[in-house]
Short mmCIF file of C-alpha atoms in Angstrom, two decimals:
data_model
loop_
_atom_site.label_atom_id
_atom_site.label_comp_id
_atom_site.label_asym_id
_atom_site.label_seq_id
_atom_site.Cartn_x
_atom_site.Cartn_y
_atom_site.Cartn_z
CA MET A 291 130.24 143.74 73.58
CA SER A 292 129.84 140.01 74.21
CA VAL A 293 129.24 137.33 71.60
CA ILE A 294 125.91 136.56 73.29
CA ALA A 295 124.85 140.18 72.85
CA TYR A 296 125.74 140.12 69.14
CA GLY A 297 123.69 136.95 68.74
CA ILE A 298 120.65 138.45 70.44
CA ILE A 299 120.97 141.63 68.38
CA LEU A 300 120.92 139.57 65.18
CA ALA A 301 118.02 137.46 66.46
CA ALA A 302 116.12 140.61 67.45
CA TYR A 303 116.49 142.02 63.95
CA LEU A 304 115.40 138.76 62.29
CA PHE A 305 112.46 138.35 64.66
CA GLY A 306 111.51 141.97 64.05
CA SER A 307 111.63 141.31 60.30
CA ILE A 308 108.64 138.97 60.52
CA SER A 309 105.81 141.15 59.19
CA SER A 310 102.81 140.05 61.20
CA ALA A 311 100.49 142.39 59.29
CA ILE A 312 101.21 140.65 55.99
CA LEU A 313 101.00 137.17 57.51
CA PHE A 314 97.76 137.79 59.42
CA CYS A 315 96.15 139.36 56.35
CA ARG A 316 97.09 136.35 54.25
CA LEU A 317 95.66 133.97 56.84
CA ALA A 318 92.45 136.01 57.08
CA GLY A 319 92.07 136.39 53.31
CA LEU A 320 92.49 140.17 53.52
CA PRO A 321 94.31 142.26 50.89
CA ASP A 322 98.01 143.01 51.22
CA PRO A 323 98.27 145.97 53.66
CA ARG A 324 101.22 147.30 51.65
CA GLU A 325 98.92 147.81 48.65
CA HIS A 326 95.70 148.98 50.34
CA GLY A 327 94.60 151.58 52.86
CA SER A 328 97.57 153.63 54.02
CA HIS A 329 99.97 151.07 52.46
CA ASN A 330 101.54 150.56 55.88
CA PRO A 331 101.88 146.97 57.17
CA GLY A 332 100.77 147.74 60.70
CA ALA A 333 97.86 147.12 63.06
CA THR A 334 96.09 150.42 62.30
CA ASN A 335 96.04 149.77 58.57
CA VAL A 336 94.90 146.16 59.07
CA LEU A 337 92.00 147.58 61.09
CA ARG A 338 91.39 150.13 58.33
CA ILE A 339 91.03 147.44 55.65
CA GLY A 340 88.52 145.50 57.71
CA GLY A 341 90.33 142.99 59.91
CA LYS A 342 89.47 143.71 63.55
CA LEU A 343 90.65 140.39 64.97
CA SER A 344 93.65 140.39 62.64
CA ALA A 345 94.53 143.92 63.80
CA ILE A 346 94.56 142.74 67.42
CA GLY A 347 96.78 139.82 66.47
CA VAL A 348 99.16 142.13 64.59
CA LEU A 349 99.30 144.55 67.52
CA LEU A 350 100.13 141.83 70.05
CA PHE A 351 102.69 140.14 67.81
CA ASP A 352 104.43 143.44 67.03
CA ILE A 353 104.61 144.31 70.73
CA LEU A 354 106.11 140.86 71.37
CA LYS A 355 108.82 141.54 68.76
CA GLY A 356 110.16 144.29 70.99
CA LEU A 357 109.32 142.84 74.38
CA LEU A 358 110.85 139.36 73.96
CA PRO A 359 114.44 140.16 72.89
CA VAL A 360 114.78 143.04 75.34
CA SER A 361 113.45 140.83 78.14
CA VAL A 362 116.08 138.24 77.24
CA GLY A 363 118.73 140.95 77.49
CA PHE A 364 117.57 141.89 80.98
CA TYR A 365 117.34 138.24 82.03
CA LEU A 366 120.95 137.66 80.96
CA GLU A 367 121.97 140.86 82.77
CA LEU A 368 123.52 142.44 79.70
CA SER A 369 124.82 146.00 79.89
CA PRO A 370 122.49 148.94 79.17
CA SER A 371 124.30 149.65 75.89
CA GLU A 372 123.88 146.03 74.77
CA ILE A 373 120.18 146.06 75.67
CA GLY A 374 119.87 149.38 73.86
CA PHE A 375 121.29 147.88 70.67
CA ILE A 376 118.93 144.91 71.01
CA ALA A 377 115.97 147.27 71.29
CA LEU A 378 117.12 149.27 68.26
CA ALA A 379 117.67 146.08 66.23
CA ALA A 380 114.13 144.87 66.96
CA CYS A 381 112.66 148.14 65.72
CA LEU A 382 114.93 148.25 62.67
CA GLY A 383 113.80 144.74 61.79
CA HIS A 384 110.17 145.83 61.90
CA VAL A 385 110.76 148.99 59.89
CA PHE A 386 113.21 147.45 57.39
CA PRO A 387 112.38 143.70 57.32
CA ILE A 388 114.85 141.60 55.38
CA PHE A 389 112.14 139.00 54.64
CA PHE A 390 109.81 141.51 52.97
CA SER A 391 112.09 143.59 50.73
CA PHE A 392 112.79 146.04 53.57
CA ARG A 393 109.23 147.41 53.34
CA GLY A 394 108.06 147.43 56.92
CA GLY A 395 105.75 149.28 59.27
CA LYS A 396 106.13 152.40 61.36
CA GLY A 397 107.43 150.54 64.43
CA VAL A 398 105.11 152.00 67.07
CA ALA A 399 103.92 148.74 68.64
CA THR A 400 107.41 147.21 68.56
CA ALA A 401 108.84 150.34 70.18
CA PHE A 402 106.21 150.07 72.90
CA GLY A 403 107.26 146.46 73.39
CA ILE A 404 110.86 147.44 74.11
CA LEU A 405 109.69 149.82 76.83
CA ILE A 406 107.76 147.24 78.86
CA PRO A 407 110.84 145.43 80.28
CA MET A 408 112.32 148.83 81.19
CA GLY A 409 109.54 149.38 83.70
CA TYR A 410 105.81 149.83 84.00
CA ALA A 411 106.23 153.51 84.83
CA ILE A 412 107.85 154.21 81.46
CA SER A 413 105.57 151.97 79.40
CA GLY A 414 102.51 153.18 81.32
CA LEU A 415 103.32 156.83 80.69
CA ALA A 416 103.99 156.08 77.01
CA LEU A 417 100.63 154.33 76.67
CA ALA A 418 98.84 157.11 78.56
CA SER A 419 100.43 159.74 76.30
CA TRP A 420 99.34 157.89 73.17
CA LEU A 421 95.79 157.39 74.45
CA LEU A 422 95.41 161.00 75.58
CA VAL A 423 96.44 162.44 72.22
CA PHE A 424 94.35 159.87 70.35
CA LEU A 425 91.20 160.52 72.39
CA ILE A 426 91.58 164.27 71.87
CA SER A 427 92.56 164.25 68.18
CA GLY A 428 91.46 160.90 66.72
CA TYR A 429 94.76 160.68 64.82
CA SER A 430 96.82 157.54 65.40
CA SER A 431 99.81 159.08 63.62
CA LEU A 432 99.75 162.28 65.71
CA SER A 433 99.53 160.17 68.86
CA ALA A 434 102.59 158.19 67.78
CA VAL A 435 104.66 161.27 66.92
CA ILE A 436 103.90 163.15 70.14
CA THR A 437 104.51 160.04 72.22
CA ALA A 438 107.83 159.47 70.45
CA LEU A 439 108.85 163.03 71.30
CA THR A 440 107.97 162.63 75.00
CA VAL A 441 109.13 159.07 75.75
CA PRO A 442 112.88 159.94 75.93
CA PHE A 443 112.07 162.28 78.81
CA TYR A 444 110.22 159.50 80.67
CA VAL A 445 113.19 157.19 80.14
CA TRP A 446 115.64 159.87 81.25
CA TRP A 447 113.68 160.34 84.47
CA PHE A 448 113.30 156.65 85.40
CA LYS A 449 116.09 154.81 83.54
CA PRO A 450 118.62 157.41 82.35
CA GLU A 451 121.07 154.74 81.16
CA PHE A 452 118.65 153.85 78.34
CA THR A 453 117.93 157.42 77.21
CA PHE A 454 120.23 157.44 74.17
CA PRO A 455 119.11 154.16 72.53
CA VAL A 456 115.45 154.92 73.21
CA ALA A 457 115.92 158.39 71.75
CA LEU A 458 117.36 156.78 68.60
CA VAL A 459 114.30 154.53 68.34
CA CYS A 460 112.02 157.55 68.79
CA CYS A 461 113.88 159.44 66.06
CA LEU A 462 113.29 156.44 63.79
CA LEU A 463 109.56 156.54 64.59
CA VAL A 464 109.30 160.25 63.81
CA TYR A 465 111.18 159.73 60.55
CA ARG A 466 108.85 156.89 59.55
CA HIS A 467 105.89 159.22 60.12
CA HIS A 468 107.17 162.03 57.89
CA ASP A 469 104.43 161.42 55.30
CA ASN A 470 101.79 161.46 58.06
CA ILE A 471 103.24 164.69 59.44
CA GLN A 472 102.93 166.32 56.02
CA ARG A 473 99.32 165.12 55.68
CA LEU A 474 98.53 166.40 59.17
CA TRP A 475 99.99 169.77 58.24
CA ARG A 476 97.84 169.89 55.09
CA GLY A 477 94.74 168.62 56.93
CA GLN A 478 94.61 165.48 54.78
CA GLU A 479 95.28 162.82 57.43
CA ASP A 480 92.44 160.37 58.16
CA LYS A 481 91.04 160.01 61.66
CA VAL A 482 90.69 156.42 62.82
CA TRP A 483 87.43 156.91 64.68
CA LYS A 484 85.90 159.01 61.90
CA LYS A 485 86.34 156.07 59.54
CA LYS A 486 84.83 153.68 62.12
CA LYS A 487 81.80 155.94 62.65
CA SER A 488 81.20 156.31 58.92
CA ASN A 489 81.07 152.55 58.59
CA CYS A 490 78.39 152.17 61.27
#
């Protein structure tokens, strides 16, 4: 592995460690997302605690955390394994941010960001999978878990050289949703659109 690749991997982790949910909430005067709602510093929880514009900002920034470093890897024509480590580092930074006591988000938006440079077919199928499950169930967490389980197959079909690192990222996403999976099993998970309707 080249020195440049090591540098980008480190930069990807540090960039991923910037918790946009916490920063946007502070700027908007909203409560700390780690202490309110689902206690997850992510776009869905920022929306849950009342910050629609902030949630959009968090979503876009978190996608950028995955998209930018992986795009740099492709631009520099690094090897698939090096790009795979860059993608994994970006997601690890988001999930375990060094700047915020290693208390990060679930990594869904950042994981989506790493897929975009790998091709619109892969990222499009991932987005379609998430939307389909969400529109049917109303559960953001269930959408994320099912998408994480299917994305490695999309990658294997279109870009097989990236299957292993993407599968590792997807395993990380499923692990981060273990509490949500237990609540889904017990029927205690909140639906995003149910909450929005109740507030109308």
